[in-house]
Coordinates of C-alpha atoms in Angstrom, one line a residue:
V5 CA 100.4 104.3 120.7
R6 CA 98.2 102.5 123.3
V7 CA 99.2 101.0 126.7
D8 CA 96.8 98.9 128.4
A9 CA 96.9 95.6 130.4
L10 CA 96.7 93.3 127.4
S11 CA 99.6 95.2 125.4
R12 CA 101.5 95.3 129.0
I13 CA 101.8 91.7 129.4
F14 CA 102.9 91.0 125.8
G15 CA 105.5 93.8 126.1
V16 CA 106.7 92.4 129.4
I17 CA 107.2 89.0 128.0
F18 CA 108.9 90.5 124.9
H19 CA 111.5 92.1 126.7
I20 CA 112.4 89.1 128.9
A21 CA 112.6 86.9 125.7
A22 CA 115.0 89.6 124.1
F23 CA 117.2 89.7 127.0
L24 CA 117.4 85.7 127.3
C25 CA 117.9 85.6 123.5
C26 CA 120.6 88.0 123.5
L27 CA 122.3 85.9 126.4
Y28 CA 121.9 82.8 124.6
A29 CA 123.6 83.9 121.4
F30 CA 126.5 85.6 123.3
H31 CA 128.8 83.2 121.3
V32 CA 127.7 84.3 118.1
K33 CA 130.5 86.6 116.5
R34 CA 128.6 87.9 113.5
P35 CA 126.9 91.3 114.1
L36 CA 124.2 90.7 111.3
E37 CA 122.4 88.2 113.9
H38 CA 122.7 90.3 116.8
V39 CA 121.3 93.4 115.1
A40 CA 118.5 91.3 113.4
T41 CA 117.6 89.9 116.8
L42 CA 117.3 93.5 118.5
V43 CA 115.5 95.0 115.6
Y44 CA 113.1 91.9 115.3
A45 CA 112.3 92.2 119.0
G46 CA 111.9 95.9 119.0
A47 CA 109.5 95.7 116.2
A48 CA 107.4 93.0 117.9
I49 CA 107.4 95.3 121.0
G50 CA 106.3 98.4 118.7
A51 CA 103.5 96.4 117.2
T52 CA 102.3 95.5 120.6
F53 CA 101.9 99.0 121.8
A54 CA 100.5 100.1 118.1
G55 CA 97.4 102.1 118.5
D56 CA 96.2 102.3 114.9
L57 CA 96.4 99.8 112.0
L58 CA 98.7 101.9 110.0
T59 CA 101.4 101.8 112.7
L60 CA 100.6 98.0 113.4
F61 CA 101.4 97.3 109.6
V62 CA 104.7 99.1 109.6
F63 CA 106.1 97.0 112.6
W64 CA 104.3 94.1 111.2
E65 CA 106.5 94.1 108.0
L66 CA 109.6 95.1 110.1
T67 CA 109.4 91.8 111.9
A68 CA 109.1 89.9 108.6
L69 CA 112.1 91.6 107.1
S70 CA 114.5 91.6 110.2
S71 CA 113.7 87.9 111.1
V72 CA 114.6 86.3 107.6
F73 CA 118.4 87.1 108.7
L74 CA 118.2 84.8 111.4
I75 CA 117.4 81.9 108.8
L76 CA 119.9 83.1 106.2
A77 CA 122.7 83.2 109.2
R78 CA 122.8 79.3 109.3
G79 CA 123.8 79.3 105.5
L80 CA 126.8 81.5 106.5
D81 CA 127.8 79.2 109.3
E82 CA 127.2 76.0 107.0
P83 CA 128.3 76.6 103.5
E84 CA 126.9 73.0 102.4
R85 CA 123.4 74.0 103.5
R86 CA 123.5 77.4 101.9
E87 CA 121.3 76.9 99.0
R88 CA 118.7 75.0 101.1
V89 CA 118.6 77.8 103.7
F90 CA 118.5 80.4 101.0
R91 CA 115.4 78.6 99.3
V92 CA 113.6 78.3 102.9
S93 CA 114.5 81.9 103.8
M94 CA 113.0 83.2 100.6
R95 CA 109.7 81.1 101.0
Y96 CA 109.5 82.5 104.5
L97 CA 110.0 86.0 103.4
V98 CA 107.2 85.7 100.6
I99 CA 104.8 84.2 103.2
Q100 CA 105.6 87.0 105.6
V101 CA 105.5 89.8 103.3
G102 CA 102.1 88.4 102.0
S103 CA 100.9 88.6 105.5
G104 CA 101.9 92.3 105.6
V105 CA 100.3 92.9 102.1
L106 CA 96.9 91.6 103.4
L107 CA 97.2 93.5 106.4
L108 CA 97.7 96.7 104.3
A109 CA 94.9 95.9 101.8
G110 CA 92.5 95.2 104.9
T111 CA 93.4 98.5 106.6
L112 CA 92.8 100.7 103.4
L113 CA 89.4 98.5 103.0
Y114 CA 88.5 99.0 106.8
Y115 CA 89.4 102.6 106.6
Q116 CA 87.0 103.2 103.6
G117 CA 84.1 101.6 105.1
T118 CA 84.6 102.8 108.9
R119 CA 86.6 106.1 108.4
S120 CA 88.8 104.9 111.1
L121 CA 92.3 103.3 111.7
H122 CA 91.7 102.4 115.3
F123 CA 93.0 99.0 116.1
G124 CA 90.5 97.6 118.4
R125 CA 87.5 95.0 118.1
M126 CA 86.6 94.1 114.8
N127 CA 83.6 92.3 113.3
L128 CA 84.1 90.0 110.2
E129 CA 80.9 91.1 109.0
E130 CA 81.3 94.6 109.4
S131 CA 83.5 95.5 106.4
P132 CA 85.7 93.3 104.1
G133 CA 88.8 94.8 105.2
A134 CA 88.1 93.0 108.6
L135 CA 88.4 89.6 106.7
F136 CA 91.5 90.7 105.1
I137 CA 93.0 91.7 108.4
F138 CA 91.9 88.4 110.0
L139 CA 93.6 86.4 107.1
A140 CA 96.8 88.3 107.9
F141 CA 96.8 87.4 111.4
G142 CA 96.0 84.1 110.7
I143 CA 99.1 83.5 108.6
K144 CA 101.2 84.6 111.4
A145 CA 99.1 82.7 114.0
A146 CA 100.0 79.4 111.6
F147 CA 96.4 78.6 111.2
P148 CA 95.5 75.2 109.8
L149 CA 96.8 74.9 106.0
L150 CA 98.8 78.4 106.5
H151 CA 101.3 77.0 109.2
N152 CA 103.7 75.1 107.4
W153 CA 106.3 78.0 107.0
V154 CA 106.8 77.4 110.8
Q155 CA 107.9 73.8 110.2
D156 CA 109.8 74.8 106.9
A157 CA 111.8 77.8 108.4
Y158 CA 112.3 77.5 112.1
P159 CA 114.3 74.2 111.9
E160 CA 116.5 75.7 109.4
A161 CA 117.5 78.8 111.4
S162 CA 120.8 79.2 113.2
V163 CA 121.5 77.7 116.7
S164 CA 119.9 80.8 118.5
G165 CA 118.0 82.0 115.5
T166 CA 115.3 79.4 116.1
V167 CA 114.8 80.5 119.7
V168 CA 114.2 84.0 118.7
L169 CA 111.9 83.1 116.0
A170 CA 109.5 81.1 118.2
S171 CA 109.5 84.0 120.7
F172 CA 108.0 86.9 118.9
T173 CA 106.3 86.3 115.4
T174 CA 103.3 83.9 116.3
K175 CA 102.9 85.5 119.8
L176 CA 102.5 88.8 118.0
A177 CA 99.7 87.2 116.1
I178 CA 97.9 85.8 119.2
Y179 CA 98.1 89.4 120.6
A180 CA 96.7 91.0 117.6
L181 CA 93.8 88.3 117.4
A182 CA 93.0 89.0 121.2
R183 CA 93.0 92.8 120.2
G184 CA 90.9 92.5 117.1
F185 CA 88.7 89.4 117.2
A186 CA 88.2 88.4 120.6
G187 CA 85.0 86.4 120.9
T188 CA 84.9 85.6 117.2
D189 CA 83.3 82.0 117.2
V190 CA 85.2 80.6 114.1
L191 CA 88.2 80.8 116.0
I192 CA 87.3 78.0 118.4
P193 CA 87.0 75.1 116.0
I194 CA 90.1 76.9 114.3
G195 CA 91.8 76.6 117.6
A196 CA 90.8 73.0 118.2
C197 CA 92.2 71.7 114.9
M198 CA 95.5 73.4 115.6
T199 CA 95.8 71.6 119.0
A200 CA 95.1 68.2 117.3
F201 CA 96.4 67.7 113.9
P202 CA 100.3 68.5 114.6
I203 CA 100.3 65.7 117.0
F204 CA 100.4 63.1 114.2
F205 CA 103.2 64.7 112.4
A206 CA 105.3 65.4 115.6
V207 CA 105.2 61.7 116.4
L208 CA 106.7 60.8 112.9
E209 CA 109.1 63.6 112.9
N210 CA 113.0 63.0 113.1
D211 CA 114.1 66.4 113.5
L212 CA 113.7 67.3 117.0
R213 CA 113.4 71.0 116.3
R214 CA 110.8 70.3 113.8
V215 CA 109.0 68.5 116.4
L216 CA 109.3 71.5 118.6
A217 CA 107.7 73.4 115.6
Y218 CA 104.8 71.2 115.4
S219 CA 104.2 71.4 119.2
L220 CA 104.6 75.2 118.7
N221 CA 101.3 75.0 116.5
N222 CA 99.8 72.9 119.1
Q223 CA 100.2 75.3 121.9
L224 CA 99.0 78.3 119.6
G225 CA 95.8 76.3 119.4
Y226 CA 95.1 76.7 122.8
M227 CA 95.5 80.4 122.8
V228 CA 93.3 80.5 119.7
V229 CA 90.5 78.7 121.3
G230 CA 90.6 81.0 124.5
I231 CA 90.5 84.0 122.1
G232 CA 87.5 82.8 120.4
V233 CA 85.5 81.8 123.6
G234 CA 86.1 85.6 124.5
T235 CA 85.1 85.5 128.1
E236 CA 87.5 87.2 130.8
L237 CA 88.8 83.9 131.8
A238 CA 89.4 83.1 128.5
I239 CA 91.4 86.1 127.2
N240 CA 93.3 85.9 130.6
G241 CA 94.1 82.2 129.9
A242 CA 95.4 83.0 126.3
A243 CA 97.6 86.0 127.3
A244 CA 99.1 83.9 130.4
H245 CA 99.5 80.8 128.1
A246 CA 101.3 83.1 125.6
F247 CA 103.5 84.6 128.2
A248 CA 104.5 81.0 129.6
H249 CA 104.7 79.3 126.2
I250 CA 107.6 82.0 125.3
L251 CA 109.4 80.7 128.2
Y252 CA 109.0 77.0 128.3
K253 CA 109.2 76.6 124.5
G254 CA 112.2 79.0 124.5
L255 CA 113.9 76.6 127.1
L256 CA 113.1 73.6 125.0
L257 CA 114.6 75.1 121.9
M258 CA 117.6 76.5 123.7
S259 CA 118.4 72.9 125.1
M260 CA 117.9 71.4 121.6
G261 CA 120.1 74.4 120.3
A262 CA 122.7 73.5 122.8
V263 CA 122.7 69.8 121.5
L264 CA 123.0 70.9 118.0
Y265 CA 126.0 73.4 118.8
R266 CA 127.9 70.6 120.6
T267 CA 127.0 67.4 118.3
G268 CA 126.4 69.0 115.0
T269 CA 123.0 67.2 114.6
I270 CA 119.4 67.4 115.8
K271 CA 118.2 64.1 114.4
A272 CA 116.7 61.8 117.2
S273 CA 117.9 58.8 115.2
E274 CA 121.7 60.0 115.7
L275 CA 121.4 61.1 119.3
G276 CA 121.0 59.6 122.7
G277 CA 123.0 59.0 126.0
L278 CA 123.9 62.7 126.4
H279 CA 122.7 62.9 129.8
K280 CA 126.3 61.9 130.8
S281 CA 128.0 64.7 129.0
M282 CA 125.5 67.3 129.6
P283 CA 123.6 66.8 132.6
L284 CA 122.7 70.5 133.2
T285 CA 121.0 70.8 129.7
T286 CA 119.3 67.6 130.5
A287 CA 117.9 69.0 133.7
F288 CA 116.7 72.2 131.9
C289 CA 115.0 70.3 128.9
I290 CA 113.2 68.0 131.4
I291 CA 112.1 71.2 133.3
G292 CA 110.7 72.7 129.8
A293 CA 109.3 69.3 128.7
L294 CA 107.0 69.0 132.0
S295 CA 106.1 72.7 131.8
I296 CA 104.7 72.2 128.3
S297 CA 103.2 69.0 129.4
A298 CA 101.4 71.4 132.1
F299 CA 102.7 69.3 135.0
P300 CA 101.5 70.9 138.3
G301 CA 104.1 73.1 139.9
L302 CA 105.2 74.6 136.6
S303 CA 104.0 77.4 134.4
G304 CA 102.2 75.4 131.7
F305 CA 99.9 74.0 134.4
V306 CA 98.6 77.4 135.7
T307 CA 98.0 79.1 132.1
K308 CA 96.8 76.1 130.1
S309 CA 94.3 75.2 132.7
M310 CA 92.6 78.4 132.7
I311 CA 91.7 78.0 128.9
V312 CA 90.5 74.6 129.5
S313 CA 88.4 75.7 132.6
A314 CA 87.0 78.6 130.4
V315 CA 85.9 76.0 127.4
G316 CA 84.3 74.0 130.1
E317 CA 82.3 76.9 131.5
A318 CA 81.2 77.8 128.2
H319 CA 79.7 74.3 127.8
L320 CA 81.9 73.5 124.8
L321 CA 82.2 69.6 125.3
V322 CA 83.5 68.5 122.0
I323 CA 86.2 71.2 122.2
F324 CA 86.8 70.3 125.7
G325 CA 87.6 66.8 124.9
V326 CA 89.9 67.8 122.0
L327 CA 91.8 70.1 124.2
L328 CA 92.2 67.0 126.8
F329 CA 93.3 64.7 123.8
A330 CA 95.8 67.7 122.8
S331 CA 97.4 67.6 126.0
A332 CA 98.1 64.3 126.2
G333 CA 99.4 64.1 122.8
V334 CA 101.8 67.2 123.6
C335 CA 103.0 65.4 126.6
D336 CA 103.9 62.3 124.2
H337 CA 105.8 63.9 121.5
S338 CA 107.3 67.2 123.5
G339 CA 107.3 66.0 127.3
I340 CA 108.6 62.7 126.8
K341 CA 110.0 62.0 123.3
I342 CA 112.2 65.2 123.0
P343 CA 114.2 64.4 126.4
F344 CA 113.8 60.8 125.8
F345 CA 115.4 60.3 122.4
T346 CA 118.0 63.0 122.9
F347 CA 119.5 62.2 126.3
F348 CA 118.5 58.5 127.1
A349 CA 117.7 56.2 124.4
H350 CA 120.1 54.2 122.3
D351 CA 123.3 55.6 123.6
Q352 CA 125.3 56.6 120.5
G353 CA 128.5 57.0 122.4
W354 CA 128.7 60.8 122.4
K355 CA 131.4 62.3 124.4
V356 CA 131.0 66.2 124.1
Q357 CA 131.3 68.9 126.5
E358 CA 128.3 70.7 128.4
A359 CA 126.9 73.7 126.9
P360 CA 128.7 77.0 127.2
K361 CA 128.1 78.9 130.4
H362 CA 126.1 81.8 128.9
M363 CA 124.0 79.2 127.3
L364 CA 123.3 77.6 130.7
L365 CA 122.6 80.9 132.2
A366 CA 120.0 81.8 129.7
M367 CA 118.4 78.1 130.2
G368 CA 118.8 78.4 134.1
L369 CA 116.8 81.7 134.1
A370 CA 114.0 80.4 131.9
A371 CA 113.6 77.3 133.9
A372 CA 113.4 79.4 137.1
L373 CA 110.7 81.6 135.6
C374 CA 108.8 78.3 134.6
I375 CA 109.2 77.2 138.1
G376 CA 108.4 80.5 139.8
I377 CA 105.2 81.1 137.7
G378 CA 104.1 77.3 138.5
V379 CA 104.4 77.9 142.3
F380 CA 103.7 81.4 142.4
P381 CA 101.0 82.1 139.7
S382 CA 99.4 85.2 141.4
A383 CA 102.4 87.3 140.3
L384 CA 101.7 86.6 136.5
Y385 CA 97.7 86.8 137.2
A386 CA 98.3 90.4 138.4
L387 CA 99.5 91.4 134.8
L388 CA 96.5 89.8 133.0
P389 CA 94.2 91.8 131.1
F390 CA 91.3 91.1 133.5
P391 CA 93.0 90.9 137.0
E392 CA 89.6 90.7 138.9
A393 CA 88.7 87.6 136.9
A394 CA 92.2 86.1 137.3
A395 CA 92.1 86.7 141.3
Q396 CA 89.0 84.6 141.3
Y397 CA 90.4 81.8 139.3
H398 CA 92.4 78.9 141.5
A399 CA 94.6 76.8 139.5
Y400 CA 95.5 74.2 142.3
E401 CA 92.0 73.0 142.9
T402 CA 91.9 69.4 143.3
T403 CA 90.0 68.5 140.1
H404 CA 92.3 70.4 138.2
V405 CA 95.4 68.8 139.9
L406 CA 94.0 65.3 139.6
T407 CA 92.6 65.7 136.0
M408 CA 96.1 66.7 134.5
L409 CA 98.0 64.2 136.7
Q410 CA 95.7 61.4 135.5
L411 CA 96.1 62.6 131.9
L412 CA 99.9 62.7 132.1
F413 CA 100.1 59.2 133.7
F414 CA 98.2 57.7 131.1
A415 CA 100.0 59.4 128.5
G416 CA 103.3 58.3 129.9
L417 CA 102.2 54.7 130.2
A418 CA 100.9 54.8 126.6
F419 CA 104.3 56.0 125.4
I420 CA 106.1 53.2 127.4
T421 CA 103.8 50.6 126.5
L422 CA 104.0 51.5 122.6
V423 CA 107.9 51.8 122.8
R424 CA 108.2 48.4 124.5
L425 CA 105.8 46.5 122.0
G426 CA 107.8 48.2 119.2
V427 CA 104.5 49.8 118.0
Y428 CA 105.6 53.5 118.5
P429 CA 107.0 55.1 115.2
P430 CA 110.7 54.3 115.1
E431 CA 113.2 57.4 115.0
L432 CA 114.4 56.8 111.5
P433 CA 115.8 59.3 108.7
A434 CA 112.8 60.0 106.4
I435 CA 111.1 62.8 104.7
N436 CA 107.5 63.4 106.2
L437 CA 105.2 65.1 103.9
D438 CA 102.8 67.8 105.2
T439 CA 99.8 69.3 103.6
D440 CA 102.3 72.0 101.8
Y441 CA 103.1 69.3 99.5
F442 CA 99.7 69.7 97.8
Y443 CA 100.3 73.4 96.7
R444 CA 104.1 73.8 96.9
R445 CA 104.8 71.5 93.8
P446 CA 101.8 72.8 91.9
L447 CA 102.5 76.5 92.8
K448 CA 106.1 75.9 91.8
R449 CA 105.0 74.6 88.6
F450 CA 102.5 77.5 88.0
V451 CA 105.2 80.0 88.6
V452 CA 107.8 78.4 86.0
E453 CA 105.0 77.9 83.5
S454 CA 103.7 81.4 83.9
Y455 CA 107.4 82.9 83.8
A456 CA 107.9 80.9 80.5
L457 CA 104.6 82.1 79.1
A458 CA 105.1 85.7 80.1
S459 CA 108.8 85.3 78.5
W460 CA 107.4 83.9 75.4
V461 CA 104.8 86.8 75.2
R462 CA 107.3 89.5 75.9
E463 CA 109.7 88.3 73.1
R464 CA 107.0 88.0 70.6
T465 CA 105.5 91.5 71.5
W466 CA 109.1 93.0 71.4
G467 CA 109.5 91.3 68.0
M468 CA 106.2 92.7 66.5
A469 CA 107.2 96.4 68.0
L470 CA 110.7 96.1 66.1
G471 CA 108.8 95.0 63.0
L472 CA 106.3 97.8 63.1
R473 CA 108.9 100.3 63.8
G474 CA 111.0 99.4 60.7
R475 CA 107.8 99.4 58.5
A476 CA 106.9 103.0 59.7
L477 CA 110.4 104.2 59.3
A478 CA 110.4 102.8 55.7
S479 CA 107.0 104.3 54.9
L480 CA 108.3 107.7 56.3
R481 CA 111.3 107.4 54.0
R482 CA 109.2 106.7 51.1
N483 CA 106.5 109.7 51.8
H484 CA 109.0 112.2 52.9
E485 CA 111.8 111.9 50.6
P486 CA 113.7 115.1 50.4
P487 CA 112.7 117.0 47.1
R488 CA 115.1 117.3 44.1
G489 CA 116.2 120.6 42.2
R490 CA 117.6 123.8 43.1
L491 CA 115.6 124.3 46.3
G492 CA 116.3 120.9 47.6
E493 CA 120.0 121.6 47.8
P494 CA 121.6 122.7 51.3
W495 CA 121.7 126.5 51.8
T496 CA 124.8 128.3 52.9
A497 CA 125.0 129.8 56.3
G498 CA 124.6 133.4 54.6
A499 CA 121.6 132.5 52.8
T500 CA 120.0 131.1 55.9
T501 CA 120.8 134.0 58.1
L502 CA 119.3 136.5 55.1
F503 CA 116.1 134.5 54.9
A504 CA 115.7 134.7 58.7
A505 CA 116.2 138.6 58.8
L506 CA 113.7 139.0 56.1
M507 CA 111.1 137.0 58.0
L508 CA 111.7 139.0 61.3
F509 CA 111.5 142.3 59.4
T510 CA 108.3 141.4 57.9
L511 CA 106.8 140.2 61.2
L512 CA 108.1 143.5 63.0
L513 CA 106.1 145.6 60.2
L514 CA 102.8 143.7 60.7
T515 CA 103.2 143.7 64.3
S516 CA 103.5 147.6 64.4
S517 CA 100.6 148.1 62.1
A518 CA 98.4 146.0 64.3
G519 CA 99.5 147.9 67.4
C520 CA 98.7 151.4 65.9
G521 CA 95.3 150.7 65.3
G522 CA 94.7 148.5 68.4
G523 CA 95.4 150.6 71.3
E524 CA 91.9 151.8 72.1
D525 CA 90.6 148.2 71.7
A526 CA 93.2 147.1 74.3
E527 CA 92.1 149.8 76.8
A528 CA 88.5 148.9 76.3
N529 CA 89.1 145.3 77.1
D530 CA 91.1 146.2 80.1
A531 CA 88.2 148.6 81.3
R532 CA 85.5 145.9 80.7
L533 CA 87.8 143.2 82.5
L534 CA 88.2 145.8 85.4
L535 CA 84.3 146.3 85.6
D536 CA 83.8 142.7 85.6
R537 CA 86.0 142.1 88.7
V538 CA 84.5 144.8 90.6
G539 CA 81.0 143.8 89.8
A540 CA 82.2 140.1 91.1
I541 CA 82.8 141.4 94.3
E542 CA 79.7 143.5 94.7
G543 CA 77.9 140.2 93.9
V544 CA 79.2 138.2 96.7
P545 CA 76.9 138.1 99.9
E546 CA 78.0 140.3 103.1
Q547 CA 78.8 137.4 105.1
A548 CA 80.8 135.3 102.6
F549 CA 84.1 136.7 104.0
E550 CA 86.5 134.2 102.4
A551 CA 84.7 134.6 98.8
R552 CA 85.0 138.5 99.1
M553 CA 88.6 138.4 100.2
E554 CA 89.6 136.3 97.4
R555 CA 88.0 138.4 94.9
V556 CA 89.4 141.6 96.5
E557 CA 93.0 140.0 96.0
V558 CA 92.2 139.0 92.4
L559 CA 91.3 142.5 91.7
R560 CA 94.5 143.7 93.2
R561 CA 96.6 141.4 91.1
L562 CA 94.7 142.4 88.0
P563 CA 97.2 143.4 85.1
L564 CA 96.0 146.7 83.5
R565 CA 97.6 149.2 81.1
G566 CA 97.0 152.9 81.4
E567 CA 97.4 155.1 84.7
S568 CA 93.8 155.9 84.7
L569 CA 92.6 152.3 84.9
I570 CA 95.2 151.5 87.4
A571 CA 94.0 154.3 89.7
V572 CA 90.8 153.1 89.5
R573 CA 91.7 149.6 90.2
E574 CA 93.6 150.7 93.4
A575 CA 90.8 152.8 94.8
C576 CA 88.1 150.0 94.3
A577 CA 90.5 147.4 95.8
E578 CA 91.3 149.5 98.8
M579 CA 87.4 150.5 99.2
H580 CA 86.2 147.0 99.2
G581 CA 89.1 145.7 101.3
A582 CA 88.2 148.3 104.0
L583 CA 84.5 147.3 103.4
L584 CA 85.4 143.4 104.0
E585 CA 87.7 144.6 107.2
A586 CA 84.5 146.6 108.5
D587 CA 82.2 143.6 108.1
V588 CA 84.7 141.3 109.8
Q589 CA 85.1 143.4 112.7
N590 CA 81.4 143.7 113.0
A591 CA 80.8 140.3 113.0
L592 CA 83.3 139.9 115.7
I593 CA 81.6 142.8 117.7
H594 CA 78.3 141.1 117.3
S595 CA 79.8 137.6 118.3
I596 CA 80.8 138.9 121.6
G597 CA 77.8 141.0 122.4
A598 CA 77.2 144.0 124.7
P599 CA 79.4 144.0 127.6
D600 CA 78.3 144.1 131.2
E601 CA 80.0 144.1 134.6
D602 CA 80.6 140.5 134.4
T603 CA 82.4 140.4 131.1
P604 CA 86.0 139.1 131.4
A605 CA 88.8 141.8 130.9
E606 CA 90.2 139.9 127.9
E607 CA 86.7 140.1 126.2
L608 CA 86.6 143.7 126.7
A609 CA 90.1 144.3 125.3
R610 CA 88.8 142.3 122.1
L611 CA 85.9 144.4 121.9
E612 CA 87.6 147.5 122.0
R613 CA 90.4 146.4 119.4
A614 CA 87.4 145.6 117.1
F615 CA 85.7 148.7 117.6
T616 CA 89.1 150.5 116.6
A617 CA 89.6 148.4 113.8
A618 CA 86.0 149.0 112.5
E619 CA 86.3 152.7 112.7
A620 CA 89.7 152.6 111.0
A621 CA 88.1 150.3 107.9
A622 CA 85.2 152.9 107.8
A623 CA 87.5 155.7 107.4
R624 CA 89.4 154.0 104.6
V625 CA 86.0 153.2 103.0
V626 CA 85.2 157.2 102.9
V627 CA 88.6 157.9 101.6
H628 CA 88.6 155.6 98.4
R629 CA 84.7 155.4 97.9
D630 CA 84.4 158.4 95.6
A631 CA 87.5 157.8 93.4
C632 CA 86.2 154.2 93.1
V633 CA 82.4 155.1 92.4
D634 CA 83.1 157.9 90.2
G635 CA 85.9 156.0 88.3
T636 CA 83.8 153.0 87.5
A637 CA 80.9 155.1 86.5
T638 CA 83.0 157.0 83.9
L639 CA 84.1 153.6 82.7
R640 CA 80.7 152.2 82.4
A641 CA 79.7 155.2 80.4
R642 CA 82.3 155.2 78.2
Y643 CA 83.0 151.4 77.7
A644 CA 79.9 149.5 78.7
P645 CA 76.8 152.0 78.5
D646 CA 74.5 149.0 78.6
R647 CA 75.7 147.8 82.1
R648 CA 74.1 148.8 85.4
G649 CA 76.4 148.9 88.5
S650 CA 75.5 149.3 91.9
E651 CA 76.4 152.3 93.9

């Protein structure tokens, strides 16, 4: 477990998000969804405070397994979508579990190379395992070409499930990247690409929750860029933006969920004019839209500007320009498009009730936090990983405010102009293909063809195995056919018993004759074995206490026949055991050293006990020495006259 400023800020926002999600989902009657939400949030919090890679992996996989039920829940509510939801959830689960497999493989490789499971700063060139871990984090962070699971799964989740999903998985990946790969240069172009490319897909998309899924990629890109820059201001900006993003993106998704809950649709082409029926939801949605657009006075402004400023201070002019373009784009497709086409454009005549009270309360709390952070950013800045650097940053400098207001003004002007001229992409039901089109179909075909090939190989192999078995059995029958004649006939029970008795009697006679002439040989073998064990003890150096102890125990357990041999064994075992005890105590006395007036009382007591034990051991040596030495000498003279033993 590790608790520091970085893990603390993510732990705080994950707790806030869990509370808001549970409040928003108060209408859900199915326990499965509530349990999945709490397990999912708890796993994300556990991963945030994980101190080693193995603990991180456990919670990483738990987030994957628990979150899939939030997608499956919609299939239970809407039977007509059950098959589609099931397919989406399985694709989501495969990708998330695949991320966990990469994390586990990377952890094992990283441990093999570094002999450490510590979850801290890693270098991609340090170990191949670091690259696997980086890819695992990249999948959950929705890197370009690895991002499609977000747009595939999040819009298909339940009304409250999408809010929960958007709060934890990707932010956990941002935390992991900040913990393990802060300052990794390759993250800068990756993050810049993430901020820019979703804009074009979001503008064309008709499903408004999918639009927000694309804007999720856009906002994650800012955080990834900040982590890649790696300065104190940039890391502060990434952590702060993750905190604010959970609030304003959750607010937008809650408002869209309320619309879906009341109307049954979330298509922009089917909505409009809802501001009359759902005025509070409209107001909360506008607050979320302004916040994601980084409007001054709201949370998005005081966090996003930190990242943009850090990029400017690093003199990354191209990346700086990309981030400004992305800011204008997100204002267009999330700041304006979402509230405009949902609540104002082309009135469809919807007459619905306002969102339930618990939904309004959850949205109201999120909106209040967005405003509070925007007006009083110092409270958030105090939680950041580098509070000293945060205290020196001033979000409401004139240049910051004017730059953002100009950007938002021209973005809004462009939207209005394009809509008036009829150039803006119309909101029409359509299937918009993303980059996953180029691998989902070929991959599906590959899996189907591979399964067919594997089935054919299995059937052929099984058929060949059955054929070989049949031929082998036929060969056995031919070569081992029962003999014919008198002896080939079955025996009676009496004949079988008589034959067995004769065989046992013959065996008894042979054993008795062998035993009569072999007693002396057995005793000689035991004597030689005893001498070998005694010699093995004597051949060990005095200071090898453990080796001597093991060989003394072997001597004690040595099985012997004959009372004289047993007596010699016991005497030698006692003598060598006492010698070992004496040597151990003498070594302890030597380590303590000669006492003086400054020697502690505990050391004096230990020294006295050691002297007493050494004297007792020496007395035991005297008692058993004659029996051991004389006994082994007699055995050597009788059974091993050519051996020389030590006295």
